[in-house]
Amino acid sequence: MKRPISAKLKFNNMTTGNSNTTRGTLYGILFLAVCTIMLFSLSLYQRSQWFGTTSNDMTGALTTGSTLMAKQWQQEGPWHRWFIFYWEPASIEFPTLESRTPYVSYPPGAILPIYFLGKFSPNGPTCEMTMSYNLANQCCIAFVLALIVFFVLGAMAFPTSVRCVASLTPIVLYFWMPSPFYEHLMGYFSDQAIILPYALLVFLEVFRDTTQHERIKKWIVVIQGVVLFWGIFTDWLFPFVAMALYLMRVVRGQMGTRPLLFLKRSVLFWLPAALALGLYSLQLYKVHAFTKLALRFIHRTGVDGGGLNALRPVPKHVYFNQLWTFTLDTFFWQRFVPYAYGFLGKVLILASAAILIVLLFYLLVKRVRRSPVSPGVGASIMVMYLFLVPCFAHYHIFKNHSSFLFHFFAVLKMALNMAVIPFALLPLMLVAWWVPGVWKKRVGLALALVLLASASMYVWSLGNVRTTLFSDLKMDRKAMAEFVGRHTNYNDVVFSVDEIVQRHFVVYSMKKVHRVKNIVEIYDMVKNIPGPYIINLFSKGPEEWGPPYNLWDLANMAYEQYHEGDVHLRKIRKEDFLTYYQHLLDTSNPPITVQENTP
């Protein structure tokens, strides 16, 4: 007779009487899943008015850029394009892939889910699909964070009631702290996509430590390898996460003491990362972008001395002291953290880091004295270590990236430690450490309720901050871009004297709009195009093709026109354009020269 699954699962330090049996653990997990869905639905309702809205800022660029990448892959074939992202969509004025400006700053792992989801949709990848996936990520992350707290408190021998109440806290925090509340709807790229594998890797490590089932432990190691590949192939935060996990296992003796065993386990640990970086290196080789990536790294670390200035082609000096100079006097700490987590955010994060240093020193003393450490306390310190050290290390090395004026999304990684440490694990760890067993349940439950209420009041007090983030949205230009997309195809080259479809709205048009000042600039753009191109003049509002642009004659040559509301598009054949341009050259009124001061 087969045993039920609940009989196969065994957890360390989780049986403190009938209230903490394995069945109680499974019921607790089910309770957290239901609560996660209910609270997530509430947060969705509060953000529903912004769903599908694309902001005219960097956050909007993340979502539309990710969608554009997935859309390009679906239209042109991802293997044919080596899963590389090009800023410019396929169009006749971009004859080579190099002319379409490849973007190689990150591996493409964040885009793969959007691409695969798009294959099951008749409309392909859309911004609404990207937003939906981003929101689903937030729901999964909150649930995983709740499980981390739930299992660590189980290792501290807290009863199920305490564990369930305390595990609600990270759910509430991750749904309503301003940064995840905003970023998981309005912006999706690698900084948002990396949070789920990050949380999942930490949870798997906690579960690996708390289960007694050896077969499950082996499967967990395999799954961690998959997550490690996923994370490395997504964002540069994950190498810091992987290194922190590796060093922790080395210190704990889990990599083995014999040289050959240590080497074998180390190779197996880093194999997924090496595979992910190898695939990414093939992409860089394909577009000859190793130098470009190196220069980007130099700038994002700040060692070029450029501060927040634009990327320098070749830095004049390299200041390596920036790599070991830690500072809190940056945009990240002075502006992003308060916007993301309120006034207390910086205090709570730095206080958690300071306490972690003390706790790590405590573990060092214990190790020197060869004294045992409570499994629950050890698990709590492990989670604090894995959620704090990689984030601080990533900020420190890439401080220019984290503090760049428009990189508010870089602060999202701090939401993990904010959700788990100050309002859940740290206070209850102190209770497990100091409160006698007879009082542990009562004090733990009372404290868990107080912490949940405090976390709820904390996120409620940040309501104005959340509102401010959404009120900063600029004008949505989706309709204008869709108009261009409906009336153009591969052979069209679109020009405008006053309006452009900005880079992060190209996903709606799949066509770049070039801003020009006169007919000379139009000719310079198309003179080397061998194919049968079509000139498109696009405008928004009243059509103004007269002085100083002098394009009315050209506009009146249009063989086809489209007008919808205040947007207009006129099409001129290649032959008609070249004939008219040659006529201007042959008459006493040649084309006007480029006027730098033309509005």
Tab-separated table of C-alpha atoms in Angstrom, residues 36-37 40 132-148 171 174-175 184 195-197 199-200 203 230 416:
chain	number	residue	atom	x	y	z
A	36	THR	CA	-2.127	35.305	-1.396
A	37	ILE	CA	-4.731	35.037	-4.149
A	40	PHE	CA	-3.441	39.846	-4.826
A	132	SER	CA	-0.095	40.225	-16.942
A	133	TYR	CA	3.036	38.097	-16.704
A	134	ASN	CA	4.711	40.749	-14.561
A	135	LEU	CA	1.713	40.780	-12.195
A	136	ALA	CA	1.688	36.969	-12.046
A	137	ASN	CA	5.355	37.198	-11.068
A	138	GLN	CA	4.434	39.471	-8.171
A	139	CYS	CA	1.800	37.012	-6.945
A	140	CYS	CA	4.250	34.097	-7.085
A	141	ILE	CA	6.998	36.104	-5.372
A	142	ALA	CA	4.716	37.072	-2.488
A	143	PHE	CA	3.703	33.442	-2.009
A	144	VAL	CA	7.323	32.253	-2.109
A	145	LEU	CA	8.335	34.877	0.470
A	146	ALA	CA	5.481	33.702	2.698
A	147	LEU	CA	6.733	30.117	2.383
A	148	ILE	CA	10.247	31.195	3.338
A	171	ILE	CA	2.468	39.035	1.373
A	174	TYR	CA	5.236	42.815	-1.234
A	175	PHE	CA	1.825	43.690	-2.642
A	184	HIS	CA	5.110	44.817	-11.224
A	195	ILE	CA	13.088	38.786	-8.398
A	196	LEU	CA	11.154	35.520	-8.816
A	197	PRO	CA	14.183	33.252	-9.410
A	199	ALA	CA	13.179	34.401	-4.094
A	200	LEU	CA	12.742	30.863	-5.412
A	203	PHE	CA	13.199	29.228	-0.669
A	230	TRP	CA	17.449	31.028	-15.278
A	416	LEU	CA	12.748	41.129	-0.690
